[in-house]
Coordinates of C-alpha atoms in Angstrom, one line a residue:
Y1 CA 29.0 -20.2 -26.0
L2 CA 32.5 -18.9 -25.9
S3 CA 33.8 -22.5 -26.3
L4 CA 31.5 -22.9 -29.4
I5 CA 33.1 -19.7 -30.9
A6 CA 36.5 -21.1 -30.3
C7 CA 35.6 -24.4 -31.9
L8 CA 34.3 -22.6 -35.0
I9 CA 37.6 -20.7 -35.2
S10 CA 39.6 -24.0 -34.9
V11 CA 37.8 -25.5 -38.0
V12 CA 39.9 -23.2 -40.3
F13 CA 43.0 -25.1 -39.2
Y14 CA 41.8 -28.2 -41.1
P15 CA 42.3 -26.9 -44.6
L16 CA 45.3 -24.8 -43.5
A17 CA 47.1 -27.7 -41.8
P18 CA 49.1 -28.9 -44.9
Y19 CA 50.4 -25.3 -45.4
L20 CA 51.2 -24.7 -41.8
F21 CA 53.0 -28.0 -41.2
G22 CA 54.9 -27.4 -44.5
L23 CA 56.3 -24.2 -43.0
M24 CA 58.0 -26.2 -40.2
G25 CA 60.4 -27.8 -42.6
H26 CA 60.1 -31.4 -41.3
E27 CA 61.0 -34.5 -43.3
A28 CA 58.2 -35.4 -45.8
E29 CA 57.3 -38.6 -44.0
V30 CA 57.2 -36.9 -40.6
T31 CA 54.9 -34.2 -42.0
R32 CA 52.6 -36.8 -43.5
L33 CA 52.3 -38.5 -40.1
E34 CA 51.8 -35.2 -38.3
L35 CA 48.9 -34.4 -40.6
E36 CA 47.5 -37.9 -40.3
Y37 CA 47.2 -37.3 -36.6
F38 CA 46.4 -33.6 -36.4
Q39 CA 43.5 -33.2 -38.8
P40 CA 41.3 -35.9 -37.2
R41 CA 42.1 -34.4 -33.7
I42 CA 40.5 -31.1 -34.8
F43 CA 37.1 -32.9 -34.5
S44 CA 37.8 -33.4 -30.7
Y45 CA 37.9 -29.7 -30.0
L46 CA 34.1 -29.5 -29.6
P47 CA 33.9 -32.2 -26.9
L48 CA 37.1 -31.0 -25.3
A49 CA 35.6 -27.5 -24.9
F50 CA 32.5 -28.9 -23.3
V51 CA 34.3 -31.4 -21.1
T52 CA 36.5 -28.5 -19.8
T53 CA 33.5 -26.3 -19.1
L54 CA 31.5 -29.0 -17.4
A55 CA 34.5 -30.1 -15.3
V56 CA 34.9 -26.6 -14.0
F57 CA 31.2 -26.5 -13.1
F58 CA 31.5 -29.6 -11.0
Q59 CA 34.8 -28.5 -9.4
A60 CA 33.2 -25.1 -8.5
S61 CA 30.1 -26.7 -7.0
N62 CA 32.1 -29.1 -4.9
Y63 CA 31.5 -32.2 -7.0
A64 CA 35.1 -32.6 -8.3
V65 CA 34.8 -36.4 -8.0
V66 CA 32.4 -36.4 -11.1
P67 CA 34.9 -35.2 -13.7
M68 CA 37.6 -37.3 -12.0
V69 CA 35.6 -40.5 -12.5
M70 CA 34.7 -39.5 -16.1
A71 CA 38.4 -38.8 -16.9
I72 CA 39.4 -42.2 -15.5
I73 CA 36.7 -43.9 -17.7
G74 CA 37.7 -41.8 -20.7
T75 CA 41.4 -42.7 -20.3
A76 CA 40.6 -46.4 -19.9
V77 CA 38.5 -46.3 -23.1
N78 CA 41.3 -44.4 -24.9
V79 CA 43.8 -47.1 -24.0
V80 CA 41.6 -49.9 -25.2
L81 CA 40.7 -48.1 -28.5
N82 CA 44.4 -47.3 -29.1
Y83 CA 45.2 -51.0 -28.8
M84 CA 42.4 -51.8 -31.2
L85 CA 42.8 -49.0 -33.8
I86 CA 46.6 -48.5 -34.0
F87 CA 47.5 -52.1 -34.4
G88 CA 44.3 -53.6 -35.8
N89 CA 43.4 -55.9 -32.9
W90 CA 40.1 -57.6 -32.2
G91 CA 39.0 -57.3 -35.8
A92 CA 39.5 -53.5 -36.0
P93 CA 41.4 -51.9 -39.0
A94 CA 45.1 -51.2 -38.4
M95 CA 45.0 -47.4 -38.8
G96 CA 48.4 -46.5 -37.3
I97 CA 48.8 -43.0 -35.9
A98 CA 45.4 -42.0 -37.3
G99 CA 43.9 -44.7 -35.1
S100 CA 45.4 -43.0 -32.0
A101 CA 43.7 -39.7 -33.1
W102 CA 40.3 -41.3 -33.5
A103 CA 40.6 -43.3 -30.3
T104 CA 41.3 -40.0 -28.4
N105 CA 38.3 -38.4 -30.2
A106 CA 36.0 -41.2 -29.2
S107 CA 37.1 -41.0 -25.5
M108 CA 36.6 -37.2 -25.5
Y109 CA 33.0 -37.6 -26.9
L110 CA 32.3 -40.3 -24.3
Q111 CA 33.5 -38.0 -21.5
F112 CA 31.3 -35.2 -22.8
V113 CA 28.2 -37.4 -23.0
L114 CA 28.7 -38.8 -19.5
L115 CA 29.4 -35.4 -17.9
F116 CA 26.4 -33.8 -19.7
A117 CA 24.1 -36.6 -18.6
V118 CA 25.1 -36.0 -15.0
F119 CA 24.8 -32.2 -15.5
M120 CA 21.3 -32.5 -16.8
S121 CA 20.2 -35.2 -14.2
G122 CA 17.4 -34.5 -11.8
P123 CA 19.5 -33.9 -8.6
F124 CA 21.7 -31.3 -10.3
H125 CA 18.8 -29.6 -12.1
R126 CA 16.9 -29.3 -8.7
Q127 CA 20.0 -27.9 -7.0
F128 CA 21.4 -25.7 -9.8
N129 CA 18.7 -25.4 -12.4
T130 CA 20.9 -26.9 -15.1
R131 CA 18.1 -27.3 -17.6
G132 CA 17.2 -23.6 -17.5
E133 CA 19.1 -20.4 -18.1
M134 CA 20.6 -21.5 -21.4
G135 CA 20.4 -18.1 -23.0
F136 CA 23.6 -16.1 -23.8
D137 CA 24.4 -13.7 -21.0
R138 CA 26.5 -10.9 -22.5
A139 CA 27.5 -9.4 -19.1
K140 CA 28.7 -12.7 -17.7
A141 CA 30.5 -13.6 -20.9
L142 CA 32.4 -10.2 -20.8
E143 CA 33.2 -10.8 -17.1
L144 CA 34.5 -14.3 -17.9
V145 CA 36.8 -12.9 -20.6
R146 CA 38.0 -10.1 -18.3
V147 CA 38.9 -12.4 -15.5
G148 CA 39.9 -15.5 -17.4
G149 CA 41.6 -13.8 -20.4
P150 CA 44.9 -13.1 -18.8
A151 CA 45.2 -16.6 -17.3
G152 CA 44.2 -18.2 -20.6
G153 CA 46.6 -15.9 -22.5
M154 CA 49.5 -16.9 -20.2
M155 CA 48.8 -20.6 -20.7
F156 CA 48.4 -20.1 -24.5
L157 CA 51.8 -18.2 -24.7
D158 CA 53.5 -20.8 -22.6
V159 CA 52.3 -23.7 -24.8
A160 CA 52.8 -21.8 -28.0
N161 CA 56.4 -20.9 -27.1
W162 CA 57.2 -24.6 -26.6
S163 CA 55.4 -25.7 -29.7
I164 CA 57.0 -23.1 -31.9
F165 CA 60.5 -23.9 -30.6
I166 CA 60.1 -27.6 -31.0
S167 CA 58.3 -27.4 -34.4
F168 CA 60.3 -24.8 -36.2
V169 CA 63.8 -25.3 -34.5
V170 CA 64.2 -28.8 -33.3
G171 CA 62.1 -30.3 -36.1
R172 CA 64.5 -29.0 -38.7
L173 CA 67.3 -31.0 -37.2
G174 CA 65.8 -34.2 -38.5
A175 CA 63.4 -36.9 -37.5
V176 CA 65.6 -38.6 -34.9
P177 CA 66.4 -35.4 -32.9
L178 CA 62.7 -34.5 -33.1
A179 CA 61.6 -37.9 -31.8
A180 CA 64.2 -37.9 -29.1
N181 CA 63.1 -34.4 -28.0
N182 CA 59.5 -35.5 -27.8
V183 CA 60.4 -38.5 -25.7
A184 CA 62.5 -36.4 -23.3
L185 CA 59.6 -33.9 -23.0
S186 CA 57.2 -36.7 -22.2
F187 CA 59.4 -37.8 -19.3
M188 CA 59.9 -34.2 -18.2
Q189 CA 56.1 -33.8 -17.9
L190 CA 56.0 -36.5 -15.3
S191 CA 58.1 -34.2 -13.0
F192 CA 55.5 -31.4 -13.0
I193 CA 52.2 -33.2 -13.4
P194 CA 51.9 -33.6 -9.5
A195 CA 52.4 -29.8 -9.1
F196 CA 49.8 -29.2 -11.9
A197 CA 47.4 -31.5 -10.1
L198 CA 47.8 -29.6 -6.8
N199 CA 47.3 -26.4 -8.7
Q200 CA 44.0 -27.6 -10.1
G201 CA 42.8 -28.8 -6.7
V202 CA 43.8 -25.7 -4.9
S203 CA 42.3 -23.4 -7.6
A204 CA 39.0 -25.1 -7.2
I205 CA 39.1 -24.7 -3.4
V206 CA 40.1 -21.0 -3.6
G207 CA 37.4 -20.3 -6.2
Q208 CA 34.8 -21.9 -3.9
Y209 CA 35.8 -19.7 -0.9
I210 CA 35.9 -16.6 -3.1
G211 CA 32.4 -17.4 -4.3
R212 CA 31.3 -17.6 -0.7
R213 CA 33.0 -14.3 0.0
D214 CA 35.0 -16.1 2.7
F215 CA 38.4 -14.6 2.1

């Protein structure tokens, strides 16, 4: 329910996107391409919210292999659809950067459908009553915000700081410096992805032991 609220809030960025990207002061062609990618991607916020929520459920219940397999499937589908939709291969229209956005959207919806199917399946329903208890629980929602709010806020500020600096400072230097900066950041991400993966795994294990009151 909290994810749905966040998705509804994100919808306002679709009509506001031209104005917000205009504030960044990028070259006109760069801004056009940014909008061509960003606006379709807004439609992926809904499946992304549910994929994240379901993945956390499986991690917490000691079935982390489920979201891992679905992520691998989604990534493979994303690669294939990118090849089709960006360049117009196999009879598909050549959509350029917009094709990349729609390919990512499709892979996210696929992951959501697969995860939700497993979540609602007989074995998980019998073990966790996944088809019941669908009402909004105000107390649990407030507790989730109280516990998760600071961590979420920290991550939001971290990402926002990078985005604002790149968009409003580096982007004004021109298209080539902006592109070079993005390439450099992509390589840099490779250096901390292993640590991020360990963090995800350890967090799930710690959460399970706290849930068992086994400190």
